[in-house]
Coordinates of C-alpha atoms and ligand atoms in Angstrom, one line a residue:
X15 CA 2.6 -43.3 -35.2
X16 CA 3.0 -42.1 -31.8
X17 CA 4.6 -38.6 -31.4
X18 CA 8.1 -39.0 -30.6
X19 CA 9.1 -37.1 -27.2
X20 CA 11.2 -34.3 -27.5
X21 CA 14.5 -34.3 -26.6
X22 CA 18.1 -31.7 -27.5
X23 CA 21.2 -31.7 -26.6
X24 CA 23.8 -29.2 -25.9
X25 CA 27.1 -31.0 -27.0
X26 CA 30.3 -28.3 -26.1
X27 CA 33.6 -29.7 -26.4
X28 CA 35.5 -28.6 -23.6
X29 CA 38.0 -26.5 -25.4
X30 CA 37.9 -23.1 -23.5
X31 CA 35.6 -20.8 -22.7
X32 CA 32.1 -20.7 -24.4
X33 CA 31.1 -18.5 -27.4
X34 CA 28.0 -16.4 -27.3
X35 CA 27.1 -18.4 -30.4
X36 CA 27.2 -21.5 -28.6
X37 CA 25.1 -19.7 -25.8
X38 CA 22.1 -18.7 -28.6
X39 CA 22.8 -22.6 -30.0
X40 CA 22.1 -24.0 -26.4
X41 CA 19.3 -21.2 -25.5
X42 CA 17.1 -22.1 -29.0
X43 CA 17.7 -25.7 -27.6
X44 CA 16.7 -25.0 -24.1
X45 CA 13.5 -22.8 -26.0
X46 CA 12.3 -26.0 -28.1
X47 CA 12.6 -28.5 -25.3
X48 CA 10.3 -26.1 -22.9
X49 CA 8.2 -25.4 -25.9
X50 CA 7.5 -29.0 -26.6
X51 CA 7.3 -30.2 -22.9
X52 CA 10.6 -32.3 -24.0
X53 CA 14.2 -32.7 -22.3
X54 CA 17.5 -31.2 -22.5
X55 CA 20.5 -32.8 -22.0
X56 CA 24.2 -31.6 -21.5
X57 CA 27.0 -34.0 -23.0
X58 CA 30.7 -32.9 -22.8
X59 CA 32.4 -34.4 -26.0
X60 CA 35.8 -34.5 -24.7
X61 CA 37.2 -37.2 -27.4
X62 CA 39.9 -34.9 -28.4
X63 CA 42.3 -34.8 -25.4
X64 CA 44.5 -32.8 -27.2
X65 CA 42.0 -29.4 -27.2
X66 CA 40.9 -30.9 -23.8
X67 CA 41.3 -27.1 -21.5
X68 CA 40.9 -27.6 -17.7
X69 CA 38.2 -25.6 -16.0
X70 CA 36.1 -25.3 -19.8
X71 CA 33.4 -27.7 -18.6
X72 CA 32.9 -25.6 -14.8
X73 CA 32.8 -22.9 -16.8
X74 CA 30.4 -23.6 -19.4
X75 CA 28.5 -24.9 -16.1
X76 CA 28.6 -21.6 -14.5
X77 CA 27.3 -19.8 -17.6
X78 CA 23.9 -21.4 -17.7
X79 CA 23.6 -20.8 -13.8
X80 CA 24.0 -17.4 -14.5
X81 CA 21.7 -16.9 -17.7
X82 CA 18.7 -19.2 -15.7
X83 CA 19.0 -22.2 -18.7
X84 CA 19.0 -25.5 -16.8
X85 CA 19.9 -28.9 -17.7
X86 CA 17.4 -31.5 -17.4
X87 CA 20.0 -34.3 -17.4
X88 CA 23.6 -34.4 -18.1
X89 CA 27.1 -33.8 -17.4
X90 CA 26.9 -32.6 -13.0
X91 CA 22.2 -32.9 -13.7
X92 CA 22.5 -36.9 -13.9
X93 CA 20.1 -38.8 -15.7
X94 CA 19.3 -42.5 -17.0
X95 CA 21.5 -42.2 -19.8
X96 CA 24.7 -41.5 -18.8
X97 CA 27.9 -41.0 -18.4
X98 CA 27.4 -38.0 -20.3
X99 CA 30.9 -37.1 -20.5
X100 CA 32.5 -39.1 -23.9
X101 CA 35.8 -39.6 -22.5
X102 CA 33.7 -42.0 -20.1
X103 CA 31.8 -44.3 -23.1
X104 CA 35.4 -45.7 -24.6
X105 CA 33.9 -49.2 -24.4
X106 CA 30.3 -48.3 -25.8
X107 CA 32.2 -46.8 -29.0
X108 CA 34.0 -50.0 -29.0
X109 CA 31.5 -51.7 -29.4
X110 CA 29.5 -49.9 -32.0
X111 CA 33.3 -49.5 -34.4
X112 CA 33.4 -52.9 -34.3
X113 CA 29.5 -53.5 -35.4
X114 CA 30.5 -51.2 -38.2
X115 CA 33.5 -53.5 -39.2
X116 CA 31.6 -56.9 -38.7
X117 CA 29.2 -55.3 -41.3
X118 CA 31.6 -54.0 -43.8
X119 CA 30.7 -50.8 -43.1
X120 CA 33.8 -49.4 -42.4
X121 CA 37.4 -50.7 -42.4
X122 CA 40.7 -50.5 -41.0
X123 CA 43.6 -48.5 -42.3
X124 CA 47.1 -49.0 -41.4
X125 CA 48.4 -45.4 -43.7
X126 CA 51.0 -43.9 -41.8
X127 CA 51.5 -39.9 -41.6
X128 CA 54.5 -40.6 -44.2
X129 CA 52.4 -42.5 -46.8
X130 CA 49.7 -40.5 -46.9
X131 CA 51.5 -37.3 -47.3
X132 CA 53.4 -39.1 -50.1
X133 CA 50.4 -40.1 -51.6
X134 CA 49.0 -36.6 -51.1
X135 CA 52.3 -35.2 -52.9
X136 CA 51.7 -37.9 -56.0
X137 CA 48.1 -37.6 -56.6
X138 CA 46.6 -34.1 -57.0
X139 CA 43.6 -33.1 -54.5
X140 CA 44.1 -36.5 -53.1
X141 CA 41.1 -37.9 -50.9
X142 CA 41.0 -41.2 -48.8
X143 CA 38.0 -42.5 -50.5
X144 CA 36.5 -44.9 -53.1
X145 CA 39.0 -43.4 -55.9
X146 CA 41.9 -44.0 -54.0
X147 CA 41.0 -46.8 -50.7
X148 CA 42.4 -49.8 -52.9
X149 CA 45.8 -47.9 -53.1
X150 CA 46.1 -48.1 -49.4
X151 CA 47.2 -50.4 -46.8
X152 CA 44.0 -51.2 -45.2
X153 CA 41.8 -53.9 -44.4
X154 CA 40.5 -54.0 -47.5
X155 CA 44.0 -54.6 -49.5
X156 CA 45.5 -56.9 -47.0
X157 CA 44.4 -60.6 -46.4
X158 CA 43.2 -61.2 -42.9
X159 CA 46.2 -62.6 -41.9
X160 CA 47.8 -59.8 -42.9
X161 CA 46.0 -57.3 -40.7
X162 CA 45.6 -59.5 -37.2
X163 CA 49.4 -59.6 -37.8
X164 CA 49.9 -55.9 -37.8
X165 CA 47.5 -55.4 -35.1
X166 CA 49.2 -58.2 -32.9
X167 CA 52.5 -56.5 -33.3
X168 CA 50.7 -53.0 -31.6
X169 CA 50.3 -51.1 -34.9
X170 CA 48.3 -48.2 -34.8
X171 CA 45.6 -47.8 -36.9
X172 CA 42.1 -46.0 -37.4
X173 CA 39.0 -47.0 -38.3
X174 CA 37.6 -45.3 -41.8
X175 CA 33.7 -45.3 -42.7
X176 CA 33.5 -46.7 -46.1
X177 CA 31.7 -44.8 -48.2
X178 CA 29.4 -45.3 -51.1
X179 CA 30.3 -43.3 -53.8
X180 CA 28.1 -41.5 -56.4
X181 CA 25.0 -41.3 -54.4
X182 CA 22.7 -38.5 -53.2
X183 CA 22.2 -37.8 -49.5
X184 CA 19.4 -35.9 -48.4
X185 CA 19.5 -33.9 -45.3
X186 CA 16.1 -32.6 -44.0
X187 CA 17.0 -29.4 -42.0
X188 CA 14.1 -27.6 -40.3
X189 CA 15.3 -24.4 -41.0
X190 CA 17.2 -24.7 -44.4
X191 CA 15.2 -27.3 -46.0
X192 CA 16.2 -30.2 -48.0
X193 CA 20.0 -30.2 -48.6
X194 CA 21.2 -32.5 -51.3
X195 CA 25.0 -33.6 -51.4
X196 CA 26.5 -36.3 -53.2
X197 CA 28.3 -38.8 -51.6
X198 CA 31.8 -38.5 -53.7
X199 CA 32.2 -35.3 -52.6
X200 CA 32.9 -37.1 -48.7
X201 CA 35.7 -39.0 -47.9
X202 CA 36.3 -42.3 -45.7
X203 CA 36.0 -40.4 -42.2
X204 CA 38.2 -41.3 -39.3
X205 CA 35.7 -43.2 -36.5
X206 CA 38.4 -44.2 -34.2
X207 CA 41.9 -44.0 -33.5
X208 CA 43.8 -46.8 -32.4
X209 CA 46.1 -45.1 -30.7
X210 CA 44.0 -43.2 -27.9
X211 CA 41.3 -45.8 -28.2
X212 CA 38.7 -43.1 -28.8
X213 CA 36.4 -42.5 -31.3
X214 CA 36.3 -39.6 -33.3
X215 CA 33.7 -36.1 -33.0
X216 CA 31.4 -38.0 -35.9
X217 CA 31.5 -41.6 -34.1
X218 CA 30.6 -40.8 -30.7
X219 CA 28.1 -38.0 -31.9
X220 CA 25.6 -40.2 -33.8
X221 CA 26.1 -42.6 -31.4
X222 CA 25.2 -40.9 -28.3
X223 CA 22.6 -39.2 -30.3
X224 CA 20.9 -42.2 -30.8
X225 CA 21.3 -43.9 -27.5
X226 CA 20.1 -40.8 -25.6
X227 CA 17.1 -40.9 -27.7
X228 CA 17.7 -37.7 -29.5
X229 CA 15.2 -36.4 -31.2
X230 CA 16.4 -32.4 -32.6
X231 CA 19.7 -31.8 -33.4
X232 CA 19.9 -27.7 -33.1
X233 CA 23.4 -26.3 -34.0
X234 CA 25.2 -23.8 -35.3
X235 CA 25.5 -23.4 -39.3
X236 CA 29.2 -24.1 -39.2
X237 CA 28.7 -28.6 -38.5
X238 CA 26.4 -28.2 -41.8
X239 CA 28.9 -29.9 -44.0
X240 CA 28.8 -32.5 -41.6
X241 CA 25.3 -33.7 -41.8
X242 CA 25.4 -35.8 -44.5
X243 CA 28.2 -37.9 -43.2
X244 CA 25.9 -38.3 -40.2
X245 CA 23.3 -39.0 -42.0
X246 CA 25.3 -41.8 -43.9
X247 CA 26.2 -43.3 -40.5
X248 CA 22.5 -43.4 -39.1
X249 CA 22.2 -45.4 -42.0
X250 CA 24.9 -47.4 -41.4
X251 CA 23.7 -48.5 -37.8
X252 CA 20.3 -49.2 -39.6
X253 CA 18.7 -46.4 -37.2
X254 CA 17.3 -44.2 -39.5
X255 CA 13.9 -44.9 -38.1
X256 CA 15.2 -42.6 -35.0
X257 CA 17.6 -40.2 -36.9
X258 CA 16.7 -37.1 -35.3
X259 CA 15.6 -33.4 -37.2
X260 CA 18.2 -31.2 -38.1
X261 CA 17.9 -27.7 -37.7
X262 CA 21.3 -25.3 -39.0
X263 CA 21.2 -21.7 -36.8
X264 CA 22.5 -19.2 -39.1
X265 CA 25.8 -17.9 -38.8
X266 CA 26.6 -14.6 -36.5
X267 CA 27.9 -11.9 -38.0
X268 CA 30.6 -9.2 -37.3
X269 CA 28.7 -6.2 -36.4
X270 CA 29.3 -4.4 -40.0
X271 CA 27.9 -8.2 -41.6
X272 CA 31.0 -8.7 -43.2
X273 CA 32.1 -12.2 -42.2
X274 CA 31.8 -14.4 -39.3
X275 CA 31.8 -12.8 -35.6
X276 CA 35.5 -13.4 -33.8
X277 CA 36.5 -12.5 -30.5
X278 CA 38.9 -10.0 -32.3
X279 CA 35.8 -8.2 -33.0
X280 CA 34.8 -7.9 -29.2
X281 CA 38.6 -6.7 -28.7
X282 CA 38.2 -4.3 -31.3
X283 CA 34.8 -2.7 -30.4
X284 CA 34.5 -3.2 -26.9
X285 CA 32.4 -5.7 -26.5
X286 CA 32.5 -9.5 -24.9
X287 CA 32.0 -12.5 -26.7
X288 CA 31.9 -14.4 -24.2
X289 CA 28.8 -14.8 -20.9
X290 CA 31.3 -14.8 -18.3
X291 CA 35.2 -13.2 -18.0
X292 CA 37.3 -16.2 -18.7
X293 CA 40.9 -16.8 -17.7
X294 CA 42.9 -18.9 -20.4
X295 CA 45.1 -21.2 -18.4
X296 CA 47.2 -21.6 -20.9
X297 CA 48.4 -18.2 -22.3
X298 CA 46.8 -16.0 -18.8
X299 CA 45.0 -14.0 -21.1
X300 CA 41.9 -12.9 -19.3
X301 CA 38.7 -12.1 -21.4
X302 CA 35.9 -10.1 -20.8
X303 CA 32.4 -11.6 -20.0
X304 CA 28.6 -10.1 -20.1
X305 CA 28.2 -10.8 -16.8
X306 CA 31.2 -9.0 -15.5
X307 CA 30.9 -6.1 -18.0
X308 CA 27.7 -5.5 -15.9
X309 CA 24.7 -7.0 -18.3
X310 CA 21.6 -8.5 -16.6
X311 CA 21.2 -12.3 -17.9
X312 CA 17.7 -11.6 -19.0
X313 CA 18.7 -9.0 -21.3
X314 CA 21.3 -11.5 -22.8
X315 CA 19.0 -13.7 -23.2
X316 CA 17.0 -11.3 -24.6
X317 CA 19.4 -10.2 -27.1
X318 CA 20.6 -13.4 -27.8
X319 CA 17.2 -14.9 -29.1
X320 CA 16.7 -12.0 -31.6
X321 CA 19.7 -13.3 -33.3
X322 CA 18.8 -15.4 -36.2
X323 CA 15.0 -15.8 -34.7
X324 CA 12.1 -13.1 -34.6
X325 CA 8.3 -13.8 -33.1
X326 CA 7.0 -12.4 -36.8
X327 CA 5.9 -8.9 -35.6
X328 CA 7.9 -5.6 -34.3
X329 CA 8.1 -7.7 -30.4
X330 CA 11.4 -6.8 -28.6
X331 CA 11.3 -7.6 -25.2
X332 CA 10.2 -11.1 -24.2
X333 CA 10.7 -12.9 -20.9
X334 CA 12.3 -16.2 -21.0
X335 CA 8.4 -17.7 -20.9
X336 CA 7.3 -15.6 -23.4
X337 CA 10.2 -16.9 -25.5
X338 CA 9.3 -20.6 -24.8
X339 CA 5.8 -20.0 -26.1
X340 CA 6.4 -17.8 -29.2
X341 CA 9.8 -19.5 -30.6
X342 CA 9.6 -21.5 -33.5
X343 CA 12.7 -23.2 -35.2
X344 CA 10.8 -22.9 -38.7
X345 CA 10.7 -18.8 -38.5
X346 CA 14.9 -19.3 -37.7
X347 CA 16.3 -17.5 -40.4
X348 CA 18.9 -18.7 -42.9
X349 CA 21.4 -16.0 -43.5
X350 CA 23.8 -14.5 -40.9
X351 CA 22.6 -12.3 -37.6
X352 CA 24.5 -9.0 -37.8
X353 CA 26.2 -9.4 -33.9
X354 CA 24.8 -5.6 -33.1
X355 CA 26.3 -5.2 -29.7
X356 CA 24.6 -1.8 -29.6
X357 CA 21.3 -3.7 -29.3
X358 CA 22.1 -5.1 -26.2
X359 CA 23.4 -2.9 -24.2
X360 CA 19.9 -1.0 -25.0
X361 CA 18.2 -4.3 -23.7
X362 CA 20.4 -4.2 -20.5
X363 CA 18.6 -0.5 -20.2
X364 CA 15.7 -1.7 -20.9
X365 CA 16.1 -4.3 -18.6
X366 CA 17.2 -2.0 -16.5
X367 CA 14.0 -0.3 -16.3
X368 CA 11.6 -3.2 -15.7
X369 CA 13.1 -4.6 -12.8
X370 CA 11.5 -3.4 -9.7
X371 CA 14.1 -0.6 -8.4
X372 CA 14.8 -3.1 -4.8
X373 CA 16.7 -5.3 -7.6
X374 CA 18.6 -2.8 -9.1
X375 CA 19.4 -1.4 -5.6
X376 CA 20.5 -4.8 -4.5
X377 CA 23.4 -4.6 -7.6
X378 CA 24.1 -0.5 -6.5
X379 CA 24.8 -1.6 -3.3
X380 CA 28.5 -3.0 -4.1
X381 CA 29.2 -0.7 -5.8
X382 CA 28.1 2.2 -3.3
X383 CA 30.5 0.2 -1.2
X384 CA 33.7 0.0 -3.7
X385 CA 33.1 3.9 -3.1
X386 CA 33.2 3.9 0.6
X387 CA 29.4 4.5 0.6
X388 CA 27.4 3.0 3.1
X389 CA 23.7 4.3 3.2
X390 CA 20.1 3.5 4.0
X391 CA 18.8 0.5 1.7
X392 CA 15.4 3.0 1.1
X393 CA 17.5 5.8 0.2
X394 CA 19.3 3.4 -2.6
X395 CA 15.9 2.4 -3.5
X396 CA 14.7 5.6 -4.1
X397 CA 17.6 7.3 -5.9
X398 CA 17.3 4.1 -8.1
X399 CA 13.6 5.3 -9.0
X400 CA 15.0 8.6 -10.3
X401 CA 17.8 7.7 -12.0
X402 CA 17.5 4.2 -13.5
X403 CA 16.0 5.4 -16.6
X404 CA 19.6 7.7 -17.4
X405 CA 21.8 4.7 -17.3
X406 CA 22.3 1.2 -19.4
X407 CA 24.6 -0.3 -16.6
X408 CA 23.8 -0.4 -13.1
X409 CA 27.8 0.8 -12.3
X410 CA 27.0 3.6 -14.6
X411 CA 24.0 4.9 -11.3
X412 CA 27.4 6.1 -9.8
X413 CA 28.7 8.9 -11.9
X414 CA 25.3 9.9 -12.3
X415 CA 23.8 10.3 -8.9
X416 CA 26.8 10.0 -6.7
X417 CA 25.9 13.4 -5.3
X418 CA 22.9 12.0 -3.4
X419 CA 25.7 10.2 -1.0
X420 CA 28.4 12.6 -0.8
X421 CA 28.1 16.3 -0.5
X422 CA 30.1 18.3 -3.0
X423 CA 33.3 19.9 -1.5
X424 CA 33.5 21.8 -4.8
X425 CA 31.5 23.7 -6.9
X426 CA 31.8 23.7 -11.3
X427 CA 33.4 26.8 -12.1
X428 CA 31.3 27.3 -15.1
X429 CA 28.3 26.7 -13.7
X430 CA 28.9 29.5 -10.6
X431 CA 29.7 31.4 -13.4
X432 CA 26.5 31.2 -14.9
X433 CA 23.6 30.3 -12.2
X434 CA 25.5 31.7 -8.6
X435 CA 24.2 35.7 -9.2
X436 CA 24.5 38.8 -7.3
X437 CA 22.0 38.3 -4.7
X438 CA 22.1 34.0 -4.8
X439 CA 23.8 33.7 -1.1
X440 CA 20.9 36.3 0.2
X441 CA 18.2 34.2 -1.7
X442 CA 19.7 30.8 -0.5
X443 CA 19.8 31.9 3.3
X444 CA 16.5 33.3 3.5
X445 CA 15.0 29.8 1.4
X446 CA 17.1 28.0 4.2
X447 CA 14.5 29.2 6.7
X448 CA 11.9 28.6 4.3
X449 CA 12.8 24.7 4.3
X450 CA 13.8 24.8 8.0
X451 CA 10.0 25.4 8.9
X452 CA 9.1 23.0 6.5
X453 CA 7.2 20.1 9.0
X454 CA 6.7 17.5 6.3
X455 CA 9.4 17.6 3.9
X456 CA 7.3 15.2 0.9
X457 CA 8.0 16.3 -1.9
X458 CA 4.8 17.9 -3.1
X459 CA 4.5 19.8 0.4
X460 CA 8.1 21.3 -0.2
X461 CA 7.7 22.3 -3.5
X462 CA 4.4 23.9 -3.1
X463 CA 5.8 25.6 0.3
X464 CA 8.6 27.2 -1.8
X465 CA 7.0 28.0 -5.3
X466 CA 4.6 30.4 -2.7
X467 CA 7.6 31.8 -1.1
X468 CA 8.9 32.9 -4.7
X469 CA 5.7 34.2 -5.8
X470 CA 5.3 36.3 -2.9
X471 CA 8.5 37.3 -2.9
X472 CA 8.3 38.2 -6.5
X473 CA 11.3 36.0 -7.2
X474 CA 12.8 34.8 -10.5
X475 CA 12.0 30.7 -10.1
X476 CA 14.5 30.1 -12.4
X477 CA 17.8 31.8 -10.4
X478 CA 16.4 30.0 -7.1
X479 CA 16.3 27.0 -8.5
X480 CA 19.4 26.7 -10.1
X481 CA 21.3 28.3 -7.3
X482 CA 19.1 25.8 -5.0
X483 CA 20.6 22.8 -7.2
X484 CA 24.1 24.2 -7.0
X485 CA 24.2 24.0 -3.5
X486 CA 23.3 20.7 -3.2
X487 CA 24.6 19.0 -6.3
X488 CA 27.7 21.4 -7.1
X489 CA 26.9 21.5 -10.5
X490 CA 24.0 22.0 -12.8
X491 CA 22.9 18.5 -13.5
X492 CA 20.4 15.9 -11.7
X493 CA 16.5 15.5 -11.2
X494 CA 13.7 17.3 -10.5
X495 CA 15.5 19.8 -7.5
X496 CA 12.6 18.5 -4.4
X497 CA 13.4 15.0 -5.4
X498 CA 16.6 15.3 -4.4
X499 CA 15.8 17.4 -1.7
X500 CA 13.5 15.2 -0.4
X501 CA 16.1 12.1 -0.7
X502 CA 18.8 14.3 1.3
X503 CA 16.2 15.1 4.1
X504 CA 15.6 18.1 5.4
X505 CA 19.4 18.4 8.2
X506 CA 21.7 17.5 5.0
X507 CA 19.7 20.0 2.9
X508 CA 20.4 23.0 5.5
X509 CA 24.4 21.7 5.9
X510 CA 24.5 21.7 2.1
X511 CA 22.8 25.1 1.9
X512 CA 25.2 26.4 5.0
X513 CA 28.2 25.2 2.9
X514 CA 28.0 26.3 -0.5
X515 CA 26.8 29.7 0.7
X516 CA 30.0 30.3 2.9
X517 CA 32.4 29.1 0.3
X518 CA 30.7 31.0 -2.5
X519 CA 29.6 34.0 -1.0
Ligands
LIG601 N1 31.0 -31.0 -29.9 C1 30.4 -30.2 -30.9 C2 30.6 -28.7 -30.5 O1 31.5 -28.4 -29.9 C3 28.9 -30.5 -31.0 C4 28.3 -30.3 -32.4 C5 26.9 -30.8 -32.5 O2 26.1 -30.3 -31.8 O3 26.8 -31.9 -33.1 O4 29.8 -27.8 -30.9

């Protein structure tokens, strides 16, 4: 038998914004696919117009643009088996209800809202299946006659799945194993409503599946209890020659593990559940994103992979290519990822940290801006180098080296206190025209230039420098003192100098 080729799909419907578990659902998808040389395909399953939210599909869109996961063929990627958007295939589900019908494999009910809440009220945990289908007014009670009649007159109706009762379905899921259900436990699922001539979620699902030439399905833990019924419905086609391998993602969990993560728990902690800030149209609610709150998509990703998955060994960080080579869907595990948000925001520092510091600049730079700050690329660069490795968000570089752009107009009152002494102005003058006959100001040459000044001079290296950092920072914190020396230059050294030693002389 040849190897089938590979090929997922990332199925969203359209409802709002996307759910960072749907993003690790459609990452572990985009990871197999690479892995396995296959395809990945996008498919909007828009069947429920009711949930239908304008702007969810740009949005999902914009999401994988941002964390570097692309589409091989899809919804806006094209490809040779579209439309990929299910509000677009009404006449291919058409056809494939009625080949369900013309088999016996699934009737038509005429049960109005009334009558089945009536029945629901007489019969005690009432389900629409083999127990209770000749009770009905369906295709199967009423003659022929009967039912063209109804249909003629513009009746609505749906279309049920007949199914078998008393019989065991086996699911093969690639991370769970075999999962045995029997078939009384399922009841006749809706495939199609008359009404909005659209199939439902299950209908269209397997059917796409199969005519895209699915080979995975990869999806989150919580469309489980479905896979039997899609398994029954391959079989109905007579497909299951090309029913594709399921694999369940575990759950994620709230951060404590106790119960399933909600966006409540974002709200409550301070974290987003969601890649990118989304606007509800409907309510104007806005939502946080990880891309607004400042996180680098790599260390999403990052993040993101490690929950539920692990490479077998201590591993953490992992480019997207390392990823593609070391995931395996059979090492997924089956319980619940705890949703530690505290882990990411340590991969967005480390993240941080391995980017070249021109790319961390280039992300400073606005924000340099949004405080008036306009300076030398090279200088950003360089104050990047120093500080990067004291922050876990690039907006966090301002509070913590702001001082390298603007000179302090005032000076902490406890640290005067404690670092400005008797003699500092003296000390600070005369190390002025240390540094002002300084010819290369490098870093090593000014330090070793004024470490021999205090020696000879028999000075206390401690009170110089701290009453050397006080001038320039205004307080007591920062980096080694010549780096930032050296990144003010030599002429806004001296004007810091002048300054602090007239207003705290
Ligand atoms: N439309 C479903 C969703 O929103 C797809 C589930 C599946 O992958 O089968 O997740």
């Amino acid at each position: 038998m040849t190897e089938r080729r590979v090929r997922v799909r990332f199925a969203p419907s359209p409802t709002g914004a996307l759910h960072i578990g749907g993003v690790r659902t459609a990452l572990y998808n985009y990871l197999f696919a690479r892995q396995h040389g296959g395809d990945m395909i996008f498919r909007i399953e828009d069947t429920d117009s009711n949930r239908f939210v304008p702007g969810a599909e740009e949005y999902i869109l914009e999401s994988f643009k941002w964390l570097g996961i692309p589409f091989d063929e899809g919804v806006s990627f094209g490809g040779e088996h579209g439309p990929y958007r299910q509000s677009e295939r009404r006449e291919i589900y058409k056809k494939y209800v009625k080949v369900l019908l013309d088999a016996g494999k699934a009737y038509i009910a005429f049960d109005t809202p009334e009558e089945l809440d009536a029945k629901r009220a007489g019969i005690a945990n009432f389900q629409y299946d083999a127990s209770t289908r000749m009770q009905m007014r369906n295709s199967l009670t009423l003659s022929k006659e009967e039912v063209d009649a109804l249909i003629a007159e513009g009746k609505q109706y749906v279309v049920r799945f007949k199914i078998e009762p008393n019989e065991d379905v086996h699911v093969n899921d690639l991370i769970r194993g075999e999962v045995i259900i029997n078939s009384s436990i399922l009841d006749d699922k809706v495939l199609y409503k008359s009404a909005d001539e659209l199939p439902t979620y299950h209908l269209a699902n397997i059917v796409d599946d199969h005519l895209m030439e699915v080979s995975h399905v990869i999806r989150g833990e919580e469309w489980l209890p479905s896979a039997p019924l899609h398994v029954l419905l391959y079989r109905a086609f007579g497909w299951e020659d090309t029913m594709p391998a399921f694999a369940h993602l575990p759950l994620l969990l709230k951060p404590e593990g106790n119960g399933k993560l909600s966006k409540r728990d974002g709200d409550r902690l301070g974290f987003p559940v969601f890649p990118l800030e989304w606007h509800d149209p409907k309510t104007g609610e806005i939502s946080s994103g990880y891309r607004e709150a400042g996180y680098l998509p790599e260390a999403v990703i990052n993040f993101l992979a490690l929950l539920g998955w692990n490479p077998g060994n201590d591993q953490e960080i992992m480019s997207m290519d390392e990823l593609i080579k070391l995931f395996d869907l059979s090492h997924c595990s089956k319980s619940g990822a705890k949703f530690d948000f505290k882990k990411g925001i340590w991969f967005n520092h480390e993240y941080i940290l391995l980017k070249p510091d021109e790319e961390i600049a280039e992300l400073f730079v606005p924000i340099l801006k949004e405080h008036g700050v306009e300076a030398p690329f090279e200088k950003v660069v360089a104050v990047v180098g120093m500080m990067k490795n004291r922050v876990s968000f690039v907006r966090e570089l301002w509070e913590a080296c702001s001082f390298f752009f603007v000179a302090p107009t005032e000076y902490d009152e406890k640290t005067v206190k404690k670092r400005w002494k008797e003699d500092s102005a003296q000390c600070m003058t005369e190390l002025m025209d240390v540094l002002a006959g300084i010819e290369d100001f490098g870093i090593e040459n000014q330090e070793k230039i004024v470490m021999d000044w205090i020696a000879e001079k028999e000075y206390h290296t401690g009170n110089i420098m701290n009453a050397f950092r006080l001038t320039l920072v205004g307080e007591g914190k920062g980096p080694h003192m010549f780096d930032i020396s050296w990144v003010l230059g030599k002429e806004e050294t001296l004007a810091r100098m002048k300054r602090a030693i007239e207003v705290l002389k």
